[in-house]
């Protein structure tokens, strides 16, 4: 049964707001990278006028091992 192996992924959405007034921050840069060396860049995003950006698919942990992002 030679199917295509699936890579586990998850989806993340970032929202950026000011801390005191809870106002959305437009144009904020969000950098997503792996936590451990070599710190591979996984995404570079910019928030819209609602302080959000599109959903990002990231590698997820599988049952057989751990992967931190």
mmCIF file of C-alpha atoms in Angstrom:
data_model
loop_
_atom_site.group_PDB
_atom_site.id
_atom_site.type_symbol
_atom_site.label_atom_id
_atom_site.label_comp_id
_atom_site.label_asym_id
_atom_site.label_seq_id
_atom_site.Cartn_x
_atom_site.Cartn_y
_atom_site.Cartn_z
ATOM 1 C CA UNK A 1 0.000 0.000 0.000
ATOM 2 C CA UNK A 2 2.371 2.711 -1.261
ATOM 3 C CA UNK A 3 0.454 5.820 -0.259
ATOM 4 C CA UNK A 4 2.006 9.253 0.132
ATOM 5 C CA UNK A 5 3.262 9.827 3.699
ATOM 6 C CA UNK A 6 1.482 12.710 5.425
ATOM 7 C CA UNK A 7 3.376 15.334 7.384
ATOM 8 C CA UNK A 8 1.481 16.478 10.502
ATOM 9 C CA UNK A 9 0.673 20.198 10.454
ATOM 10 C CA UNK A 10 -1.249 22.676 12.560
ATOM 11 C CA UNK A 11 -2.739 26.096 11.824
ATOM 12 C CA UNK A 12 -1.958 29.275 13.767
ATOM 13 C CA UNK A 13 -3.429 32.757 13.512
ATOM 14 C CA UNK A 14 -1.797 35.742 15.203
ATOM 15 C CA UNK A 15 -3.634 38.809 16.498
ATOM 16 C CA UNK A 16 -1.694 41.883 17.601
ATOM 17 C CA UNK A 17 -3.283 44.469 19.920
ATOM 18 C CA UNK A 18 -2.035 47.267 22.153
ATOM 19 C CA UNK A 19 -1.808 46.080 25.744
ATOM 20 C CA UNK A 20 -3.755 48.808 27.511
ATOM 21 C CA UNK A 21 -6.470 49.888 25.059
ATOM 22 C CA UNK A 22 -6.857 46.562 23.196
ATOM 23 C CA UNK A 23 -6.625 48.385 19.835
ATOM 24 C CA UNK A 24 -5.596 46.298 16.780
ATOM 25 C CA UNK A 25 -2.097 47.045 15.461
ATOM 26 C CA UNK A 26 -1.938 47.328 11.669
ATOM 27 C CA UNK A 27 1.414 46.642 9.986
ATOM 28 C CA UNK A 28 2.987 44.670 12.849
ATOM 29 C CA UNK A 29 5.603 42.159 11.667
ATOM 30 C CA UNK A 30 5.231 38.637 13.047
ATOM 31 C CA UNK A 31 8.252 36.355 12.697
ATOM 32 C CA UNK A 32 7.705 32.622 13.119
ATOM 33 C CA UNK A 33 10.840 30.482 13.518
ATOM 34 C CA UNK A 34 11.864 27.222 15.060
ATOM 35 C CA UNK A 35 12.756 27.517 18.732
ATOM 36 C CA UNK A 36 15.982 25.492 18.536
ATOM 37 C CA UNK A 37 19.070 25.977 16.334
ATOM 38 C CA UNK A 38 19.351 26.493 13.445
ATOM 39 C CA UNK A 39 16.241 28.714 14.075
ATOM 40 C CA UNK A 40 14.722 27.999 10.663
ATOM 41 C CA UNK A 41 12.361 30.752 9.469
ATOM 42 C CA UNK A 42 8.852 29.349 9.056
ATOM 43 C CA UNK A 43 6.967 32.539 8.272
ATOM 44 C CA UNK A 44 7.203 36.321 8.034
ATOM 45 C CA UNK A 45 3.802 37.988 8.256
ATOM 46 C CA UNK A 46 2.342 41.487 8.494
ATOM 47 C CA UNK A 47 -0.947 42.207 10.273
ATOM 48 C CA UNK A 48 -3.875 43.903 8.545
ATOM 49 C CA UNK A 49 -6.049 46.757 9.876
ATOM 50 C CA UNK A 50 -7.790 44.341 12.265
ATOM 51 C CA UNK A 51 -4.432 43.328 13.811
ATOM 52 C CA UNK A 52 -4.666 39.877 12.235
ATOM 53 C CA UNK A 53 -3.038 37.986 9.396
ATOM 54 C CA UNK A 54 -3.888 34.934 7.364
ATOM 55 C CA UNK A 55 -3.736 31.491 8.927
ATOM 56 C CA UNK A 56 -0.288 29.883 8.831
ATOM 57 C CA UNK A 57 0.314 26.147 8.530
ATOM 58 C CA UNK A 58 3.210 24.952 10.684
ATOM 59 C CA UNK A 59 4.802 21.551 11.276
ATOM 60 C CA UNK A 60 3.185 19.754 14.208
ATOM 61 C CA UNK A 61 4.343 17.046 16.566
ATOM 62 C CA UNK A 62 3.740 13.509 15.491
ATOM 63 C CA UNK A 63 3.017 10.621 17.832
ATOM 64 C CA UNK A 64 6.491 9.219 17.243
ATOM 65 C CA UNK A 65 8.534 12.248 18.261
ATOM 66 C CA UNK A 66 8.566 15.819 19.458
ATOM 67 C CA UNK A 67 9.084 18.876 17.349
ATOM 68 C CA UNK A 68 9.099 22.302 18.984
ATOM 69 C CA UNK A 69 8.402 25.409 16.946
#
